Amino acid sequence: MSTWDERFSSGRYPQNPDPDPILTRYLEWAPDGRALDIATGTGRNSVYLATQGYEVDAIDQSIEGLRIARQNAADAGVEDQCEWINADALAFTYPRATYDVITVRSFRVFDRLTDVKAALRSGGMLYYQDHMRTAEGVDYGPPTERRVGANDILRSCLDLTVLHYREFRSGSEDHRGAYAQLVATKTVGDTQPHPHRRTIDPAVE
Ligand SMILES: C[S@@+](CC[C@H](N)C(=O)[O-])C[C@H]1O[C@@H](n2cnc3c(N)ncnc32)[C@H](O)[C@@H]1O
């Protein structure tokens, strides 16, 4: 059993976590259609995307994570919209211009970003959150050399239209983490998409 299989089966990792608030907030910028969730874990974002009407491909190396994610999708009544792919996301052959939304949370896809961005359709949206290097202590996440540095994700996505970028620390005193977070859309020629479901309140932008 892999480390992640053990974490999932022991219940140490949330079995049915809420989707990322930043994803739920920005999804209206994305076209409807097909989504890819890389390193889905227990399906936090893939199940949410399916409930929003997307056909979802979800990749993870953990069979146990995918088992729980499948159950979460069934409980939400969206199992028919989800394809669970047990694969190594670092070696995966990402299809080109296929997805309207791609999400990656807490997994280092940084070295495959060129292929991940190429997998977006024109106008499609990327949400990527990863662990950051920090001078202060963190209690979880990968070692420093596997963390992104200041503005790494931002710089690597400047060929997209960046809607949101933030570096932040989170967690309680004994559960501290550091993250970089980006939402960006793939430009269409010399134009870019705007929200198609409702207007975002400019006061909170
Ligand atoms: C911190 S969890 C994040 C899970 C999910 N994205 C979330 O936010 O709840 C990291 C996930 O990456 C998966 N993972 C680790 N290495 C992987 C690889 N090479 N290919 C695919 N998945 C991998 C683990 O199985 C685990 O589900």
JSON list of C-alpha atoms and ligand atoms in Angstrom, two decimals:
[
{"chain": "A", "resi": 1, "resn": "MET", "atom": "CA", "xyz": [0.00, 0.00, 0.00]},
{"chain": "A", "resi": 2, "resn": "SER", "atom": "CA", "xyz": [1.39, 3.44, -0.92]},
{"chain": "A", "resi": 3, "resn": "THR", "atom": "CA", "xyz": [1.75, 6.25, 1.62]},
{"chain": "A", "resi": 4, "resn": "TRP", "atom": "CA", "xyz": [-1.23, 8.02, 0.13]},
{"chain": "A", "resi": 5, "resn": "ASP", "atom": "CA", "xyz": [-3.32, 4.83, 0.15]},
{"chain": "A", "resi": 6, "resn": "GLU", "atom": "CA", "xyz": [-2.54, 4.50, 3.86]},
{"chain": "A", "resi": 7, "resn": "ARG", "atom": "CA", "xyz": [-3.39, 8.13, 4.58]},
{"chain": "A", "resi": 8, "resn": "PHE", "atom": "CA", "xyz": [-6.72, 7.81, 2.81]},
{"chain": "A", "resi": 9, "resn": "SER", "atom": "CA", "xyz": [-7.69, 4.45, 4.30]},
{"chain": "A", "resi": 10, "resn": "SER", "atom": "CA", "xyz": [-6.72, 5.53, 7.85]},
{"chain": "A", "resi": 11, "resn": "GLY", "atom": "CA", "xyz": [-8.98, 8.60, 7.52]},
{"chain": "A", "resi": 12, "resn": "ARG", "atom": "CA", "xyz": [-6.05, 10.91, 8.30]},
{"chain": "A", "resi": 13, "resn": "TYR", "atom": "CA", "xyz": [-6.86, 12.81, 5.10]},
{"chain": "A", "resi": 14, "resn": "PRO", "atom": "CA", "xyz": [-10.37, 14.30, 4.82]},
{"chain": "A", "resi": 15, "resn": "GLN", "atom": "CA", "xyz": [-12.65, 11.73, 3.19]},
{"chain": "A", "resi": 16, "resn": "ASN", "atom": "CA", "xyz": [-15.11, 14.20, 1.71]},
{"chain": "A", "resi": 17, "resn": "PRO", "atom": "CA", "xyz": [-13.57, 17.68, 1.87]},
{"chain": "A", "resi": 18, "resn": "ASP", "atom": "CA", "xyz": [-15.29, 20.80, 0.60]},
{"chain": "A", "resi": 19, "resn": "PRO", "atom": "CA", "xyz": [-14.26, 22.12, -2.82]},
{"chain": "A", "resi": 20, "resn": "ASP", "atom": "CA", "xyz": [-11.80, 24.98, -2.91]},
{"chain": "A", "resi": 21, "resn": "PRO", "atom": "CA", "xyz": [-13.62, 28.29, -2.27]},
{"chain": "A", "resi": 22, "resn": "ILE", "atom": "CA", "xyz": [-11.45, 29.98, -4.88]},
{"chain": "A", "resi": 23, "resn": "LEU", "atom": "CA", "xyz": [-12.56, 27.43, -7.47]},
{"chain": "A", "resi": 24, "resn": "THR", "atom": "CA", "xyz": [-16.23, 27.81, -6.62]},
{"chain": "A", "resi": 25, "resn": "ARG", "atom": "CA", "xyz": [-15.81, 31.58, -6.83]},
{"chain": "A", "resi": 26, "resn": "TYR", "atom": "CA", "xyz": [-14.10, 31.66, -10.22]},
{"chain": "A", "resi": 27, "resn": "LEU", "atom": "CA", "xyz": [-15.81, 28.78, -12.00]},
{"chain": "A", "resi": 28, "resn": "GLU", "atom": "CA", "xyz": [-18.21, 31.19, -13.62]},
{"chain": "A", "resi": 29, "resn": "TRP", "atom": "CA", "xyz": [-15.29, 32.44, -15.74]},
{"chain": "A", "resi": 30, "resn": "ALA", "atom": "CA", "xyz": [-14.94, 29.02, -17.32]},
{"chain": "A", "resi": 31, "resn": "PRO", "atom": "CA", "xyz": [-16.84, 27.62, -20.26]},
{"chain": "A", "resi": 32, "resn": "ASP", "atom": "CA", "xyz": [-19.10, 24.63, -19.57]},
{"chain": "A", "resi": 33, "resn": "GLY", "atom": "CA", "xyz": [-17.95, 21.26, -20.87]},
{"chain": "A", "resi": 34, "resn": "ARG", "atom": "CA", "xyz": [-15.14, 19.00, -19.87]},
{"chain": "A", "resi": 35, "resn": "ALA", "atom": "CA", "xyz": [-12.88, 19.17, -16.80]},
{"chain": "A", "resi": 36, "resn": "LEU", "atom": "CA", "xyz": [-9.67, 17.52, -15.63]},
{"chain": "A", "resi": 37, "resn": "ASP", "atom": "CA", "xyz": [-8.71, 17.24, -11.95]},
{"chain": "A", "resi": 38, "resn": "ILE", "atom": "CA", "xyz": [-5.05, 16.29, -11.51]},
{"chain": "A", "resi": 39, "resn": "ALA", "atom": "CA", "xyz": [-4.20, 14.42, -8.28]},
{"chain": "A", "resi": 40, "resn": "THR", "atom": "CA", "xyz": [-7.85, 14.40, -7.27]},
{"chain": "A", "resi": 41, "resn": "GLY", "atom": "CA", "xyz": [-7.34, 12.63, -3.93]},
{"chain": "A", "resi": 42, "resn": "THR", "atom": "CA", "xyz": [-10.79, 11.92, -2.49]},
{"chain": "A", "resi": 43, "resn": "GLY", "atom": "CA", "xyz": [-12.40, 14.02, -5.21]},
{"chain": "A", "resi": 44, "resn": "ARG", "atom": "CA", "xyz": [-12.71, 17.40, -3.49]},
{"chain": "A", "resi": 45, "resn": "ASN", "atom": "CA", "xyz": [-12.82, 19.40, -6.72]},
{"chain": "A", "resi": 46, "resn": "SER", "atom": "CA", "xyz": [-13.75, 16.72, -9.26]},
{"chain": "A", "resi": 47, "resn": "VAL", "atom": "CA", "xyz": [-17.05, 15.87, -7.56]},
{"chain": "A", "resi": 48, "resn": "TYR", "atom": "CA", "xyz": [-17.86, 19.58, -7.27]},
{"chain": "A", "resi": 49, "resn": "LEU", "atom": "CA", "xyz": [-17.12, 20.11, -10.98]},
{"chain": "A", "resi": 50, "resn": "ALA", "atom": "CA", "xyz": [-19.41, 17.21, -11.85]},
{"chain": "A", "resi": 51, "resn": "THR", "atom": "CA", "xyz": [-22.21, 18.72, -9.75]},
{"chain": "A", "resi": 52, "resn": "GLN", "atom": "CA", "xyz": [-21.76, 21.89, -11.82]},
{"chain": "A", "resi": 53, "resn": "GLY", "atom": "CA", "xyz": [-22.44, 19.89, -14.99]},
{"chain": "A", "resi": 54, "resn": "TYR", "atom": "CA", "xyz": [-18.92, 19.09, -16.17]},
{"chain": "A", "resi": 55, "resn": "GLU", "atom": "CA", "xyz": [-17.81, 15.76, -17.59]},
{"chain": "A", "resi": 56, "resn": "VAL", "atom": "CA", "xyz": [-14.78, 15.13, -15.39]},
{"chain": "A", "resi": 57, "resn": "ASP", "atom": "CA", "xyz": [-11.59, 13.15, -15.85]},
{"chain": "A", "resi": 58, "resn": "ALA", "atom": "CA", "xyz": [-9.84, 12.72, -12.49]},
{"chain": "A", "resi": 59, "resn": "ILE", "atom": "CA", "xyz": [-6.30, 11.38, -12.19]},
{"chain": "A", "resi": 60, "resn": "ASP", "atom": "CA", "xyz": [-4.64, 9.99, -9.10]},
{"chain": "A", "resi": 61, "resn": "GLN", "atom": "CA", "xyz": [-2.01, 7.40, -8.29]},
{"chain": "A", "resi": 62, "resn": "SER", "atom": "CA", "xyz": [-3.83, 6.27, -5.16]},
{"chain": "A", "resi": 63, "resn": "ILE", "atom": "CA", "xyz": [-6.35, 3.48, -5.69]},
{"chain": "A", "resi": 64, "resn": "GLU", "atom": "CA", "xyz": [-7.75, 4.12, -2.22]},
{"chain": "A", "resi": 65, "resn": "GLY", "atom": "CA", "xyz": [-8.19, 7.85, -2.91]},
{"chain": "A", "resi": 66, "resn": "LEU", "atom": "CA", "xyz": [-10.02, 7.04, -6.14]},
{"chain": "A", "resi": 67, "resn": "ARG", "atom": "CA", "xyz": [-12.24, 4.48, -4.36]},
{"chain": "A", "resi": 68, "resn": "ILE", "atom": "CA", "xyz": [-13.36, 7.14, -1.87]},
{"chain": "A", "resi": 69, "resn": "ALA", "atom": "CA", "xyz": [-13.74, 9.77, -4.63]},
{"chain": "A", "resi": 70, "resn": "ARG", "atom": "CA", "xyz": [-15.93, 7.37, -6.61]},
{"chain": "A", "resi": 71, "resn": "GLN", "atom": "CA", "xyz": [-18.13, 6.85, -3.55]},
{"chain": "A", "resi": 72, "resn": "ASN", "atom": "CA", "xyz": [-18.35, 10.62, -3.00]},
{"chain": "A", "resi": 73, "resn": "ALA", "atom": "CA", "xyz": [-19.43, 11.03, -6.64]},
{"chain": "A", "resi": 74, "resn": "ALA", "atom": "CA", "xyz": [-22.06, 8.31, -6.21]},
{"chain": "A", "resi": 75, "resn": "ASP", "atom": "CA", "xyz": [-23.35, 9.96, -3.03]},
{"chain": "A", "resi": 76, "resn": "ALA", "atom": "CA", "xyz": [-23.62, 13.25, -4.95]},
{"chain": "A", "resi": 77, "resn": "GLY", "atom": "CA", "xyz": [-25.43, 11.49, -7.82]},
{"chain": "A", "resi": 78, "resn": "VAL", "atom": "CA", "xyz": [-22.77, 12.38, -10.40]},
{"chain": "A", "resi": 79, "resn": "GLU", "atom": "CA", "xyz": [-20.87, 9.09, -10.86]},
{"chain": "A", "resi": 80, "resn": "ASP", "atom": "CA", "xyz": [-21.88, 8.90, -14.54]},
{"chain": "A", "resi": 81, "resn": "GLN", "atom": "CA", "xyz": [-20.04, 12.18, -15.21]},
{"chain": "A", "resi": 82, "resn": "CYS", "atom": "CA", "xyz": [-16.73, 11.07, -13.69]},
{"chain": "A", "resi": 83, "resn": "GLU", "atom": "CA", "xyz": [-13.93, 9.06, -15.23]},
{"chain": "A", "resi": 84, "resn": "TRP", "atom": "CA", "xyz": [-11.44, 7.91, -12.56]},
{"chain": "A", "resi": 85, "resn": "ILE", "atom": "CA", "xyz": [-7.96, 7.44, -14.00]},
{"chain": "A", "resi": 86, "resn": "ASN", "atom": "CA", "xyz": [-5.39, 5.58, -11.90]},
{"chain": "A", "resi": 87, "resn": "ALA", "atom": "CA", "xyz": [-2.15, 6.98, -13.34]},
{"chain": "A", "resi": 88, "resn": "ASP", "atom": "CA", "xyz": [1.05, 8.86, -12.62]},
{"chain": "A", "resi": 89, "resn": "ALA", "atom": "CA", "xyz": [0.18, 12.50, -13.34]},
{"chain": "A", "resi": 90, "resn": "LEU", "atom": "CA", "xyz": [3.85, 13.31, -13.89]},
{"chain": "A", "resi": 91, "resn": "ALA", "atom": "CA", "xyz": [4.20, 10.77, -16.70]},
{"chain": "A", "resi": 92, "resn": "PHE", "atom": "CA", "xyz": [0.67, 11.18, -18.09]},
{"chain": "A", "resi": 93, "resn": "THR", "atom": "CA", "xyz": [0.14, 12.02, -21.77]},
{"chain": "A", "resi": 94, "resn": "TYR", "atom": "CA", "xyz": [-2.19, 15.01, -21.50]},
{"chain": "A", "resi": 95, "resn": "PRO", "atom": "CA", "xyz": [-4.43, 15.36, -24.56]},
{"chain": "A", "resi": 96, "resn": "ARG", "atom": "CA", "xyz": [-4.13, 18.71, -26.29]},
{"chain": "A", "resi": 97, "resn": "ALA", "atom": "CA", "xyz": [-6.93, 21.33, -26.35]},
{"chain": "A", "resi": 98, "resn": "THR", "atom": "CA", "xyz": [-9.40, 19.06, -24.59]},
{"chain": "A", "resi": 99, "resn": "TYR", "atom": "CA", "xyz": [-10.50, 20.61, -21.29]},
{"chain": "A", "resi": 100, "resn": "ASP", "atom": "CA", "xyz": [-12.53, 23.68, -20.36]},
{"chain": "A", "resi": 101, "resn": "VAL", "atom": "CA", "xyz": [-11.38, 23.54, -16.75]},
{"chain": "A", "resi": 102, "resn": "ILE", "atom": "CA", "xyz": [-8.24, 22.02, -15.23]},
{"chain": "A", "resi": 103, "resn": "THR", "atom": "CA", "xyz": [-7.72, 21.90, -11.47]},
{"chain": "A", "resi": 104, "resn": "VAL", "atom": "CA", "xyz": [-4.63, 20.92, -9.49]},
{"chain": "A", "resi": 105, "resn": "ARG", "atom": "CA", "xyz": [-4.55, 21.33, -5.72]},
{"chain": "A", "resi": 106, "resn": "SER", "atom": "CA", "xyz": [-1.64, 20.46, -3.44]},
{"chain": "A", "resi": 107, "resn": "PHE", "atom": "CA", "xyz": [0.27, 18.47, -6.02]},
{"chain": "A", "resi": 108, "resn": "ARG", "atom": "CA", "xyz": [3.47, 19.53, -7.78]},
{"chain": "A", "resi": 109, "resn": "VAL", "atom": "CA", "xyz": [2.48, 19.57, -11.44]},
{"chain": "A", "resi": 110, "resn": "PHE", "atom": "CA", "xyz": [4.85, 22.49, -11.99]},
{"chain": "A", "resi": 111, "resn": "ASP", "atom": "CA", "xyz": [7.29, 20.55, -14.19]},
{"chain": "A", "resi": 112, "resn": "ARG", "atom": "CA", "xyz": [4.40, 19.51, -16.49]},
{"chain": "A", "resi": 113, "resn": "LEU", "atom": "CA", "xyz": [2.74, 22.93, -16.74]},
{"chain": "A", "resi": 114, "resn": "THR", "atom": "CA", "xyz": [3.52, 23.31, -20.44]},
{"chain": "A", "resi": 115, "resn": "ASP", "atom": "CA", "xyz": [1.54, 20.14, -21.20]},
{"chain": "A", "resi": 116, "resn": "VAL", "atom": "CA", "xyz": [-1.20, 20.98, -18.71]},
{"chain": "A", "resi": 117, "resn": "LYS", "atom": "CA", "xyz": [-1.75, 24.40, -20.31]},
{"chain": "A", "resi": 118, "resn": "ALA", "atom": "CA", "xyz": [-1.73, 22.81, -23.76]},
{"chain": "A", "resi": 119, "resn": "ALA", "atom": "CA", "xyz": [-4.54, 20.52, -22.57]},
{"chain": "A", "resi": 120, "resn": "LEU", "atom": "CA", "xyz": [-6.80, 23.57, -22.08]},
{"chain": "A", "resi": 121, "resn": "ARG", "atom": "CA", "xyz": [-9.19, 24.57, -24.81]},
{"chain": "A", "resi": 122, "resn": "SER", "atom": "CA", "xyz": [-9.26, 28.22, -25.86]},
{"chain": "A", "resi": 123, "resn": "GLY", "atom": "CA", "xyz": [-11.01, 30.15, -23.11]},
{"chain": "A", "resi": 124, "resn": "GLY", "atom": "CA", "xyz": [-10.53, 27.29, -20.64]},
{"chain": "A", "resi": 125, "resn": "MET", "atom": "CA", "xyz": [-9.60, 27.94, -17.01]},
{"chain": "A", "resi": 126, "resn": "LEU", "atom": "CA", "xyz": [-6.69, 26.63, -14.94]},
{"chain": "A", "resi": 127, "resn": "TYR", "atom": "CA", "xyz": [-6.81, 26.52, -11.15]},
{"chain": "A", "resi": 128, "resn": "TYR", "atom": "CA", "xyz": [-3.46, 25.54, -9.61]},
{"chain": "A", "resi": 129, "resn": "GLN", "atom": "CA", "xyz": [-2.55, 25.62, -5.92]},
{"chain": "A", "resi": 130, "resn": "ASP", "atom": "CA", "xyz": [0.72, 24.23, -4.64]},
{"chain": "A", "resi": 131, "resn": "HIS", "atom": "CA", "xyz": [2.91, 24.22, -1.56]},
{"chain": "A", "resi": 132, "resn": "MET", "atom": "CA", "xyz": [5.32, 27.17, -1.30]},
{"chain": "A", "resi": 133, "resn": "ARG", "atom": "CA", "xyz": [8.79, 27.63, 0.06]},
{"chain": "A", "resi": 134, "resn": "THR", "atom": "CA", "xyz": [8.75, 29.72, 3.20]},
{"chain": "A", "resi": 135, "resn": "ALA", "atom": "CA", "xyz": [11.28, 31.05, 5.66]},
{"chain": "A", "resi": 136, "resn": "GLU", "atom": "CA", "xyz": [8.87, 30.21, 8.48]},
{"chain": "A", "resi": 137, "resn": "GLY", "atom": "CA", "xyz": [7.99, 26.75, 9.76]},
{"chain": "A", "resi": 138, "resn": "VAL", "atom": "CA", "xyz": [5.39, 24.53, 8.12]},
{"chain": "A", "resi": 139, "resn": "ASP", "atom": "CA", "xyz": [3.94, 21.35, 9.59]},
{"chain": "A", "resi": 140, "resn": "TYR", "atom": "CA", "xyz": [2.96, 19.53, 6.43]},
{"chain": "A", "resi": 141, "resn": "GLY", "atom": "CA", "xyz": [3.59, 19.31, 2.71]},
{"chain": "A", "resi": 142, "resn": "PRO", "atom": "CA", "xyz": [6.68, 18.25, 0.76]},
{"chain": "A", "resi": 143, "resn": "PRO", "atom": "CA", "xyz": [10.31, 19.16, 1.50]},
{"chain": "A", "resi": 144, "resn": "THR", "atom": "CA", "xyz": [11.58, 22.58, 0.38]},
{"chain": "A", "resi": 145, "resn": "GLU", "atom": "CA", "xyz": [13.10, 21.38, -2.90]},
{"chain": "A", "resi": 146, "resn": "ARG", "atom": "CA", "xyz": [9.67, 20.15, -4.03]},
{"chain": "A", "resi": 147, "resn": "ARG", "atom": "CA", "xyz": [7.93, 23.44, -3.23]},
{"chain": "A", "resi": 148, "resn": "VAL", "atom": "CA", "xyz": [7.40, 26.35, -5.60]},
{"chain": "A", "resi": 149, "resn": "GLY", "atom": "CA", "xyz": [9.22, 29.63, -4.97]},
{"chain": "A", "resi": 150, "resn": "ALA", "atom": "CA", "xyz": [7.99, 33.20, -5.01]},
{"chain": "A", "resi": 151, "resn": "ASN", "atom": "CA", "xyz": [6.08, 33.93, -8.23]},
{"chain": "A", "resi": 152, "resn": "ASP", "atom": "CA", "xyz": [7.13, 30.61, -9.85]},
{"chain": "A", "resi": 153, "resn": "ILE", "atom": "CA", "xyz": [3.57, 29.65, -10.80]},
{"chain": "A", "resi": 154, "resn": "LEU", "atom": "CA", "xyz": [2.69, 33.21, -11.78]},
{"chain": "A", "resi": 155, "resn": "ARG", "atom": "CA", "xyz": [5.71, 33.52, -14.12]},
{"chain": "A", "resi": 156, "resn": "SER", "atom": "CA", "xyz": [4.97, 30.14, -15.69]},
{"chain": "A", "resi": 157, "resn": "CYS", "atom": "CA", "xyz": [1.41, 31.19, -16.51]},
{"chain": "A", "resi": 158, "resn": "LEU", "atom": "CA", "xyz": [1.99, 34.64, -18.00]},
{"chain": "A", "resi": 159, "resn": "ASP", "atom": "CA", "xyz": [0.90, 33.26, -21.38]},
{"chain": "A", "resi": 160, "resn": "LEU", "atom": "CA", "xyz": [-2.58, 32.93, -19.84]},
{"chain": "A", "resi": 161, "resn": "THR", "atom": "CA", "xyz": [-4.91, 35.67, -18.58]},
{"chain": "A", "resi": 162, "resn": "VAL", "atom": "CA", "xyz": [-4.26, 35.67, -14.85]},
{"chain": "A", "resi": 163, "resn": "LEU", "atom": "CA", "xyz": [-7.47, 36.33, -12.89]},
{"chain": "A", "resi": 164, "resn": "HIS", "atom": "CA", "xyz": [-6.12, 35.62, -9.42]},
{"chain": "A", "resi": 165, "resn": "TYR", "atom": "CA", "xyz": [-2.71, 35.02, -7.87]},
{"chain": "A", "resi": 166, "resn": "ARG", "atom": "CA", "xyz": [-1.95, 34.83, -4.17]},
{"chain": "A", "resi": 167, "resn": "GLU", "atom": "CA", "xyz": [0.78, 33.56, -1.87]},
{"chain": "A", "resi": 168, "resn": "PHE", "atom": "CA", "xyz": [-0.33, 32.89, 1.67]},
{"chain": "A", "resi": 169, "resn": "ARG", "atom": "CA", "xyz": [0.14, 30.98, 4.90]},
{"chain": "A", "resi": 170, "resn": "SER", "atom": "CA", "xyz": [-2.71, 29.05, 6.44]},
{"chain": "A", "resi": 171, "resn": "GLY", "atom": "CA", "xyz": [-3.59, 26.67, 9.23]},
{"chain": "A", "resi": 172, "resn": "SER", "atom": "CA", "xyz": [-3.69, 26.72, 12.98]},
{"chain": "A", "resi": 173, "resn": "GLU", "atom": "CA", "xyz": [-0.56, 27.09, 15.14]},
{"chain": "A", "resi": 174, "resn": "ASP", "atom": "CA", "xyz": [0.30, 23.38, 14.99]},
{"chain": "A", "resi": 175, "resn": "HIS", "atom": "CA", "xyz": [-0.84, 22.82, 11.39]},
{"chain": "A", "resi": 176, "resn": "ARG", "atom": "CA", "xyz": [0.82, 25.53, 9.35]},
{"chain": "A", "resi": 177, "resn": "GLY", "atom": "CA", "xyz": [1.10, 25.51, 5.56]},
{"chain": "A", "resi": 178, "resn": "ALA", "atom": "CA", "xyz": [2.29, 27.88, 2.85]},
{"chain": "A", "resi": 179, "resn": "TYR", "atom": "CA", "xyz": [0.71, 28.07, -0.59]},
{"chain": "A", "resi": 180, "resn": "ALA", "atom": "CA", "xyz": [0.73, 29.75, -3.97]},
{"chain": "A", "resi": 181, "resn": "GLN", "atom": "CA", "xyz": [-2.57, 29.85, -5.80]},
{"chain": "A", "resi": 182, "resn": "LEU", "atom": "CA", "xyz": [-3.45, 30.86, -9.35]},
{"chain": "A", "resi": 183, "resn": "VAL", "atom": "CA", "xyz": [-6.57, 31.08, -11.49]},
{"chain": "A", "resi": 184, "resn": "ALA", "atom": "CA", "xyz": [-6.06, 31.90, -15.16]},
{"chain": "A", "resi": 185, "resn": "THR", "atom": "CA", "xyz": [-7.84, 31.48, -18.46]},
{"chain": "A", "resi": 186, "resn": "LYS", "atom": "CA", "xyz": [-6.40, 30.59, -21.83]},
{"chain": "A", "resi": 187, "resn": "THR", "atom": "CA", "xyz": [-6.63, 33.57, -24.12]},
{"chain": "A", "resi": 188, "resn": "VAL", "atom": "CA", "xyz": [-8.41, 33.22, -27.43]},
{"chain": "A", "resi": 189, "resn": "GLY", "atom": "CA", "xyz": [-6.26, 34.97, -29.99]},
{"chain": "A", "resi": 190, "resn": "ASP", "atom": "CA", "xyz": [-6.13, 38.58, -28.81]},
{"chain": "A", "resi": 191, "resn": "THR", "atom": "CA", "xyz": [-9.25, 38.35, -26.64]},
{"chain": "A", "resi": 192, "resn": "GLN", "atom": "CA", "xyz": [-10.14, 36.72, -23.36]},
{"chain": "A", "resi": 193, "resn": "PRO", "atom": "CA", "xyz": [-13.30, 35.31, -21.87]},
{"chain": "A", "resi": 194, "resn": "HIS", "atom": "CA", "xyz": [-15.41, 37.00, -19.22]},
{"chain": "A", "resi": 195, "resn": "PRO", "atom": "CA", "xyz": [-17.84, 35.44, -16.75]},
{"chain": "A", "resi": 196, "resn": "HIS", "atom": "CA", "xyz": [-20.78, 33.95, -18.54]},
{"chain": "A", "resi": 197, "resn": "ARG", "atom": "CA", "xyz": [-23.04, 33.01, -15.63]},
{"chain": "A", "resi": 198, "resn": "ARG", "atom": "CA", "xyz": [-23.23, 36.22, -13.63]},
{"chain": "A", "resi": 199, "resn": "THR", "atom": "CA", "xyz": [-21.17, 39.33, -13.05]},
{"chain": "A", "resi": 200, "resn": "ILE", "atom": "CA", "xyz": [-18.60, 39.14, -10.27]},
{"chain": "A", "resi": 201, "resn": "ASP", "atom": "CA", "xyz": [-19.13, 41.88, -7.69]},
{"chain": "A", "resi": 202, "resn": "PRO", "atom": "CA", "xyz": [-16.44, 44.47, -8.51]},
{"chain": "A", "resi": 203, "resn": "ALA", "atom": "CA", "xyz": [-16.35, 45.40, -4.81]},
{"chain": "A", "resi": 204, "resn": "VAL", "atom": "CA", "xyz": [-14.73, 42.07, -3.91]},
{"chain": "A", "resi": 205, "resn": "GLU", "atom": "CA", "xyz": [-12.46, 41.98, -6.92]},
{"chain": "B", "resi": 1, "resn": "LIG", "atom": "C1", "xyz": [-2.28, 16.52, -0.84]},
{"chain": "B", "resi": 1, "resn": "LIG", "atom": "S1", "xyz": [-3.18, 15.32, -1.76]},
{"chain": "B", "resi": 1, "resn": "LIG", "atom": "C2", "xyz": [-4.27, 16.41, -2.65]},
{"chain": "B", "resi": 1, "resn": "LIG", "atom": "C3", "xyz": [-5.54, 15.74, -3.07]},
{"chain": "B", "resi": 1, "resn": "LIG", "atom": "C4", "xyz": [-6.59, 16.68, -3.63]},
{"chain": "B", "resi": 1, "resn": "LIG", "atom": "N1", "xyz": [-6.11, 17.43, -4.77]},
{"chain": "B", "resi": 1, "resn": "LIG", "atom": "C5", "xyz": [-7.13, 17.61, -2.56]},
{"chain": "B", "resi": 1, "resn": "LIG", "atom": "O1", "xyz": [-6.87, 18.81, -2.64]},
{"chain": "B", "resi": 1, "resn": "LIG", "atom": "O2", "xyz": [-7.79, 17.15, -1.63]},
{"chain": "B", "resi": 1, "resn": "LIG", "atom": "C6", "xyz": [-2.02, 14.82, -3.01]},
{"chain": "B", "resi": 1, "resn": "LIG", "atom": "C7", "xyz": [-2.57, 13.78, -3.97]},
{"chain": "B", "resi": 1, "resn": "LIG", "atom": "O3", "xyz": [-1.60, 13.56, -5.00]},
{"chain": "B", "resi": 1, "resn": "LIG", "atom": "C8", "xyz": [-1.64, 12.19, -5.35]},
{"chain": "B", "resi": 1, "resn": "LIG", "atom": "N2", "xyz": [-0.39, 11.87, -6.04]},
{"chain": "B", "resi": 1, "resn": "LIG", "atom": "C9", "xyz": [0.86, 11.90, -5.52]},
{"chain": "B", "resi": 1, "resn": "LIG", "atom": "N3", "xyz": [1.76, 11.62, -6.49]},
{"chain": "B", "resi": 1, "resn": "LIG", "atom": "C10", "xyz": [1.05, 11.42, -7.64]},
{"chain": "B", "resi": 1, "resn": "LIG", "atom": "C11", "xyz": [1.41, 11.14, -8.98]},
{"chain": "B", "resi": 1, "resn": "LIG", "atom": "N4", "xyz": [2.68, 11.02, -9.35]},
{"chain": "B", "resi": 1, "resn": "LIG", "atom": "N5", "xyz": [0.43, 11.01, -9.89]},
{"chain": "B", "resi": 1, "resn": "LIG", "atom": "C12", "xyz": [-0.88, 11.14, -9.53]},
{"chain": "B", "resi": 1, "resn": "LIG", "atom": "N6", "xyz": [-1.27, 11.43, -8.28]},
{"chain": "B", "resi": 1, "resn": "LIG", "atom": "C13", "xyz": [-0.32, 11.57, -7.34]},
{"chain": "B", "resi": 1, "resn": "LIG", "atom": "C14", "xyz": [-1.84, 11.48, -4.02]},
{"chain": "B", "resi": 1, "resn": "LIG", "atom": "O4", "xyz": [-2.30, 10.17, -4.20]},
{"chain": "B", "resi": 1, "resn": "LIG", "atom": "C15", "xyz": [-2.85, 12.42, -3.35]},
{"chain": "B", "resi": 1, "resn": "LIG", "atom": "O5", "xyz": [-4.15, 12.03, -3.70]}
]
